[in-house]
PDB file of C-alpha atoms in Angstrom:
ATOM      1  CA  ALA A 442     -27.436  16.652  -7.342  1.00 58.00           C
ATOM      2  CA  GLU A 443     -25.005  18.450  -5.001  1.00 73.00           C
ATOM      3  CA  GLY A 444     -23.532  15.903  -2.251  1.00 72.00           C
ATOM      4  CA  PHE A 445     -24.636  12.866  -3.996  1.00 68.00           C
ATOM      5  CA  ASN A 446     -22.412   9.683  -3.567  1.00 67.00           C
ATOM      6  CA  MET A 447     -22.332   6.266  -5.259  1.00 65.00           C
ATOM      7  CA  LEU A 448     -21.169   3.435  -3.528  1.00 63.00           C
ATOM      8  CA  ASP A 449     -19.406   0.490  -5.696  1.00 62.00           C
ATOM      9  CA  PRO A 450     -18.851  -2.462  -3.677  1.00 63.00           C
ATOM     10  CA  ILE A 451     -16.569  -3.871  -6.108  1.00 75.00           C
ATOM     11  CA  LYS A 452     -13.970  -0.804  -6.341  1.00 80.00           C
ATOM     12  CA  SER A 453     -11.838   0.576  -3.745  1.00 83.00           C
ATOM     13  CA  THR A 454      -9.480   3.610  -3.757  1.00 87.00           C
ATOM     14  CA  ILE A 455      -7.138   3.719  -1.059  1.00 89.00           C
ATOM     15  CA  ILE A 456      -5.206   6.862  -0.303  1.00 89.00           C
ATOM     16  CA  THR A 457      -2.109   6.840   1.501  1.00 92.00           C
ATOM     17  CA  PRO A 458      -0.641   9.939   3.439  1.00 91.00           C
ATOM     18  CA  GLY A 459       1.612  12.348   1.445  1.00 90.00           C
ATOM     19  CA  LEU A 460      -0.819  14.842  -0.282  1.00 84.00           C
ATOM     20  CA  ASP A 461      -3.152  17.166   1.476  1.00 78.00           C
ATOM     21  CA  MET A 462      -6.869  18.042   0.141  1.00 75.00           C
ATOM     22  CA  GLU A 463      -5.336  20.634  -2.131  1.00 82.00           C
ATOM     23  CA  GLY A 464      -3.034  18.552  -3.681  1.00 81.00           C
ATOM     24  CA  ARG A 465       0.045  19.878  -2.042  1.00 86.00           C
ATOM     25  CA  PHE A 466       2.929  17.710  -0.967  1.00 87.00           C
ATOM     26  CA  ALA A 467       3.266  17.084   2.837  1.00 86.00           C
ATOM     27  CA  SER A 468       6.585  17.030   4.501  1.00 84.00           C
ATOM     28  CA  THR A 469       6.164  13.089   5.084  1.00 87.00           C
ATOM     29  CA  GLY A 470       4.178  10.429   3.356  1.00 91.00           C
ATOM     30  CA  ILE A 471       3.679   6.964   2.299  1.00 95.00           C
ATOM     31  CA  PRO A 472       4.142   6.463  -1.696  1.00 95.00           C
ATOM     32  CA  ALA A 473       1.483   4.257  -3.063  1.00 95.00           C
ATOM     33  CA  SER A 474       4.125   2.336  -5.105  1.00 95.00           C
ATOM     34  CA  VAL A 475       5.599   0.912  -1.870  1.00 96.00           C
ATOM     35  CA  VAL A 476       2.553  -0.216  -0.472  1.00 96.00           C
ATOM     36  CA  THR A 477       1.281  -1.858  -3.645  1.00 95.00           C
ATOM     37  CA  LYS A 478       4.841  -3.668  -3.813  1.00 95.00           C
ATOM     38  CA  PHE A 479       4.111  -4.804  -0.136  1.00 95.00           C
ATOM     39  CA  LEU A 480       0.698  -5.899  -1.146  1.00 94.00           C
ATOM     40  CA  VAL A 481       1.426  -7.743  -4.442  1.00 93.00           C
ATOM     41  CA  GLU A 482       4.303  -9.662  -2.261  1.00 91.00           C
ATOM     42  CA  HIS A 483       1.456 -10.440   0.148  1.00 90.00           C
ATOM     43  CA  GLY A 484      -0.817 -11.871  -2.366  1.00 88.00           C
ATOM     44  CA  VAL A 485      -3.035  -8.882  -3.208  1.00 89.00           C
ATOM     45  CA  VAL A 486      -3.699  -7.951  -6.597  1.00 87.00           C
ATOM     46  CA  VAL A 487      -3.506  -4.077  -7.036  1.00 91.00           C
ATOM     47  CA  GLU A 488      -5.189  -2.858 -10.470  1.00 91.00           C
ATOM     48  CA  LYS A 489      -3.804   0.717 -10.650  1.00 93.00           C
ATOM     49  CA  THR A 490      -1.161   2.957  -8.622  1.00 94.00           C
ATOM     50  CA  GLY A 491      -0.917   6.563  -8.464  1.00 93.00           C
ATOM     51  CA  LEU A 492       1.525   8.652  -6.328  1.00 92.00           C
ATOM     52  CA  TYR A 493      -0.375   8.372  -3.272  1.00 92.00           C
ATOM     53  CA  SER A 494      -3.216   6.295  -3.909  1.00 92.00           C
ATOM     54  CA  PHE A 495      -3.855   2.728  -5.522  1.00 94.00           C
ATOM     55  CA  PHE A 496      -7.017   0.988  -6.712  1.00 91.00           C
ATOM     56  CA  ILE A 497      -8.342  -2.590  -6.080  1.00 88.00           C
ATOM     57  CA  MET A 498     -11.048  -4.352  -7.803  1.00 83.00           C
ATOM     58  CA  PHE A 499     -12.925  -7.130  -6.436  1.00 77.00           C
ATOM     59  CA  THR A 500     -15.517  -9.456  -8.385  1.00 71.00           C
ATOM     60  CA  ILE A 501     -19.043 -10.185  -7.441  1.00 66.00           C
ATOM     61  CA  GLY A 502     -19.359 -12.730  -4.949  1.00 64.00           C
ATOM     62  CA  ILE A 503     -15.969 -12.082  -3.267  1.00 62.00           C
ATOM     63  CA  THR A 504     -15.526 -14.021  -0.173  1.00 63.00           C
ATOM     64  CA  LYS A 505     -14.572 -12.405   3.193  1.00 65.00           C
ATOM     65  CA  GLY A 506     -11.414 -14.285   2.907  1.00 67.00           C
ATOM     66  CA  ARG A 507     -10.416 -12.008   0.147  1.00 73.00           C
ATOM     67  CA  TRP A 508     -11.271  -8.903   1.932  1.00 76.00           C
ATOM     68  CA  ASN A 509      -9.628 -10.287   5.024  1.00 83.00           C
ATOM     69  CA  THR A 510      -6.383 -10.851   2.981  1.00 85.00           C
ATOM     70  CA  LEU A 511      -6.335  -7.494   2.213  1.00 87.00           C
ATOM     71  CA  LEU A 512      -7.184  -5.974   5.480  1.00 90.00           C
ATOM     72  CA  THR A 513      -4.559  -8.179   7.211  1.00 93.00           C
ATOM     73  CA  ALA A 514      -1.759  -6.976   4.718  1.00 94.00           C
ATOM     74  CA  LEU A 515      -2.800  -3.252   5.228  1.00 95.00           C
ATOM     75  CA  GLN A 516      -2.435  -4.023   8.907  1.00 96.00           C
ATOM     76  CA  GLN A 517       1.122  -5.828   8.503  1.00 96.00           C
ATOM     77  CA  PHE A 518       2.239  -2.935   6.565  1.00 96.00           C
ATOM     78  CA  LYS A 519       1.328  -0.448   9.204  1.00 96.00           C
ATOM     79  CA  ASP A 520       3.069  -2.628  11.857  1.00 97.00           C
ATOM     80  CA  ASP A 521       6.055  -3.018   9.827  1.00 97.00           C
ATOM     81  CA  TYR A 522       6.117   0.941   8.725  1.00 97.00           C
ATOM     82  CA  ASP A 523       5.905   1.572  12.538  1.00 97.00           C
ATOM     83  CA  LYS A 524       8.680  -0.704  13.500  1.00 97.00           C
ATOM     84  CA  ASN A 525      10.745   0.615  10.351  1.00 97.00           C
ATOM     85  CA  ALA A 526      11.309  -3.254   9.546  1.00 97.00           C
ATOM     86  CA  PRO A 527      13.938  -4.055   7.432  1.00 96.00           C
ATOM     87  CA  LEU A 528      13.093  -4.375   3.647  1.00 96.00           C
ATOM     88  CA  TRP A 529      15.039  -7.605   3.398  1.00 95.00           C
ATOM     89  CA  ARG A 530      12.480  -9.427   5.674  1.00 95.00           C
ATOM     90  CA  ILE A 531       9.114  -7.811   4.319  1.00 94.00           C
ATOM     91  CA  LEU A 532      10.139  -7.626   0.626  1.00 93.00           C
ATOM     92  CA  PRO A 533      12.224 -10.253  -0.215  1.00 93.00           C
ATOM     93  CA  GLU A 534      11.478 -10.150  -4.043  1.00 92.00           C
ATOM     94  CA  PHE A 535      12.159  -6.622  -4.374  1.00 93.00           C
ATOM     95  CA  CYS A 536      15.538  -6.988  -2.348  1.00 94.00           C
ATOM     96  CA  ALA A 537      16.377  -9.724  -4.557  1.00 94.00           C
ATOM     97  CA  GLN A 538      16.371  -7.626  -7.444  1.00 95.00           C
ATOM     98  CA  PHE A 539      17.533  -4.498  -5.770  1.00 94.00           C
ATOM     99  CA  PRO A 540      20.061  -5.787  -3.213  1.00 95.00           C
ATOM    100  CA  LYS A 541      21.088  -2.112  -2.538  1.00 94.00           C
ATOM    101  CA  TYR A 542      17.702  -1.595  -0.397  1.00 93.00           C
ATOM    102  CA  GLU A 543      17.939  -4.827   1.701  1.00 91.00           C
ATOM    103  CA  ARG A 544      19.361  -3.011   4.732  1.00 92.00           C
ATOM    104  CA  MET A 545      16.989  -0.126   4.384  1.00 95.00           C
ATOM    105  CA  GLY A 546      14.081   0.116   6.526  1.00 96.00           C
ATOM    106  CA  LEU A 547      10.542   0.382   5.307  1.00 96.00           C
ATOM    107  CA  ARG A 548       9.781   3.982   7.025  1.00 96.00           C
ATOM    108  CA  ASP A 549      13.345   4.842   5.748  1.00 95.00           C
ATOM    109  CA  LEU A 550      12.300   3.936   2.406  1.00 94.00           C
ATOM    110  CA  CYS A 551       9.103   5.810   2.449  1.00 93.00           C
ATOM    111  CA  GLN A 552      10.531   8.898   3.744  1.00 91.00           C
ATOM    112  CA  SER A 553      13.540   9.112   1.569  1.00 83.00           C
TER     113      SER A 553
END
């Protein structure tokens, strides 16, 4: 039926800024790969990543603690993005592999 939606409580797709509703690239954005790298380094398992969206799957009976871990990590990403926090501080594993990024800020990386 038109307008019908189903909600699946164990699947969540999160869309990041960067594409409009018609699929056109915006002038600025936050690539999902950057967000998922941040989440992985903060203990969140991401199942699938697209250009500007990522998919998280939870198991039946998930605790509030796991949801809180995700929400806390997303809020921390936003705070670090707003401050343009240095990557060496927020993505140490990534910077260990790719040292040329360690002095770059999070917002600078997303907008480059």
